[in-house]
Short mmCIF file of C-alpha atoms in Angstrom, two decimals:
data_model
loop_
_atom_site.label_atom_id
_atom_site.label_comp_id
_atom_site.label_asym_id
_atom_site.label_seq_id
_atom_site.Cartn_x
_atom_site.Cartn_y
_atom_site.Cartn_z
CA GLN A 1 0.06 -0.11 -0.14
CA VAL A 2 1.27 3.86 -0.28
CA GLN A 3 3.05 5.00 2.80
CA LEU A 4 4.73 8.02 2.78
CA VAL A 5 7.17 9.20 6.08
CA GLU A 6 8.60 12.54 6.82
CA SER A 7 11.28 13.38 8.84
CA GLY A 8 13.76 16.33 9.29
CA GLY A 9 11.02 18.89 11.34
CA GLY A 10 12.46 20.11 14.14
CA LEU A 11 12.91 23.85 15.98
CA VAL A 12 14.83 26.64 14.37
CA GLN A 13 15.54 30.20 14.77
CA PRO A 14 14.67 32.58 12.24
CA GLY A 15 16.85 32.85 9.14
CA GLY A 16 17.80 28.99 9.74
CA SER A 17 17.16 26.19 7.55
CA LEU A 18 15.68 22.87 7.62
CA ARG A 19 15.53 19.71 5.10
CA LEU A 20 12.21 17.53 5.13
CA SER A 21 12.58 14.46 3.69
CA CYS A 22 9.38 12.10 2.79
CA ALA A 23 10.11 7.85 2.16
CA ALA A 24 7.79 6.88 -0.64
CA SER A 25 7.05 3.31 -0.81
CA GLY A 26 4.11 1.28 -2.53
CA PHE A 27 4.09 3.22 -6.19
CA THR A 28 5.66 3.85 -8.92
CA PHE A 29 7.46 6.86 -6.95
CA SER A 30 9.40 8.36 -10.50
CA SER A 31 6.52 8.74 -12.38
CA THR A 32 4.16 10.42 -9.25
CA THR A 33 3.91 13.99 -8.86
CA MET A 34 5.26 14.77 -5.20
CA SER A 35 3.76 17.88 -3.15
CA TRP A 36 4.31 19.71 0.17
CA HIS A 37 1.46 21.25 2.24
CA ARG A 38 1.50 22.80 5.69
CA GLN A 39 -1.07 23.47 8.20
CA ALA A 40 -0.67 25.86 10.87
CA PRO A 41 -2.06 26.34 14.07
CA GLY A 42 -5.88 27.65 13.37
CA LYS A 43 -5.60 27.25 9.79
CA GLU A 44 -6.08 25.19 6.70
CA ARG A 45 -4.02 22.74 4.96
CA GLU A 46 -1.80 24.99 1.97
CA TRP A 47 -0.46 23.42 -0.70
CA VAL A 48 3.65 24.64 -0.76
CA ALA A 49 5.27 23.33 -3.31
CA SER A 50 5.12 20.56 -6.09
CA ILE A 51 7.68 18.48 -8.25
CA ILE A 52 5.93 16.99 -11.24
CA SER A 53 6.32 13.99 -12.94
CA PRO A 54 7.77 13.04 -15.74
CA TYR A 55 10.29 15.99 -15.66
CA SER A 56 10.43 16.67 -12.41
CA SER A 57 9.18 20.52 -12.87
CA THR A 58 8.80 22.96 -9.70
CA ASN A 59 5.90 24.91 -8.96
CA TYR A 60 5.88 26.80 -5.69
CA ALA A 61 3.65 29.04 -3.68
CA ASP A 62 4.38 32.76 -3.33
CA SER A 63 5.00 32.80 -0.03
CA VAL A 64 8.39 30.54 -0.31
CA ALA A 65 9.14 30.73 -3.93
CA ASP A 66 12.32 32.07 -3.25
CA ARG A 67 13.30 30.51 -0.02
CA PHE A 68 12.21 26.57 -0.34
CA THR A 69 13.32 24.07 -2.77
CA ILE A 70 11.83 20.96 -3.81
CA SER A 71 13.67 18.12 -4.98
CA ARG A 72 13.25 14.25 -5.68
CA ASP A 73 15.77 11.11 -5.78
CA ASN A 74 14.20 8.61 -7.79
CA ALA A 75 16.92 6.30 -6.90
CA LYS A 76 15.68 6.59 -3.12
CA ASN A 77 12.00 7.12 -3.34
CA THR A 78 12.66 10.16 -1.84
CA VAL A 79 11.31 14.19 -2.02
CA TYR A 80 12.74 16.75 -0.25
CA LEU A 81 11.87 20.12 0.59
CA GLN A 82 15.10 22.28 1.65
CA MET A 83 14.06 25.20 4.01
CA ASP A 84 15.86 28.73 4.04
CA PHE A 85 15.45 31.98 5.54
CA LEU A 86 12.81 30.25 7.50
CA LYS A 87 10.37 32.94 9.25
CA PRO A 88 8.32 32.15 12.49
CA GLU A 89 5.11 32.17 10.26
CA ASP A 90 6.60 28.89 8.32
CA THR A 91 5.62 27.51 11.78
CA ALA A 92 3.33 24.55 10.90
CA VAL A 93 2.88 20.38 10.58
CA TYR A 94 4.53 19.65 6.64
CA TYR A 95 3.29 16.98 4.87
CA CYS A 96 4.27 15.02 2.27
CA SER A 97 1.59 13.91 -0.45
CA ALA A 98 1.70 11.74 -3.37
CA TRP A 99 -1.19 12.30 -6.41
CA ILE A 100 -1.89 8.87 -7.44
CA GLN A 101 -5.77 9.39 -8.74
CA ARG A 102 -6.16 10.41 -5.21
CA ALA A 103 -4.33 12.52 -2.75
CA TYR A 104 -2.51 10.22 -0.68
CA TRP A 105 -0.85 11.78 3.07
CA GLY A 106 1.53 11.32 5.41
CA GLN A 107 1.30 11.69 8.91
CA GLY A 108 2.61 15.29 8.95
CA ILE A 109 6.01 16.72 10.80
CA GLN A 110 6.29 19.52 12.98
CA VAL A 111 8.45 22.71 12.08
CA THR A 112 8.44 25.47 14.22
CA VAL A 113 10.33 28.83 13.80
CA SER A 114 10.94 30.55 17.05
CA SER A 115 13.72 32.63 18.63
#
């Protein structure tokens, strides 16, 4: 079955960096569009970035476009989100998702940006 497992979250100071990873299994990873979403306390889940198969083109939300980078390693069935110049408003639970006729979600991982 489809499994998505996020890792790499934690507490970081404003201006710092984190790299999230999402290990995928149960489907053909290399031909699947992968995305990251996030949900801040009291807010709806919002889309952050996508990497689109088969050419690995990328799209970003305006709020992160000049600070975050999505990438993938098809040999490791893993998608990454490099987050630089983090701001307190980036604090949220981050979710990895795979689009396979419908969206599949990981369990989410907490990212807290605070001094």
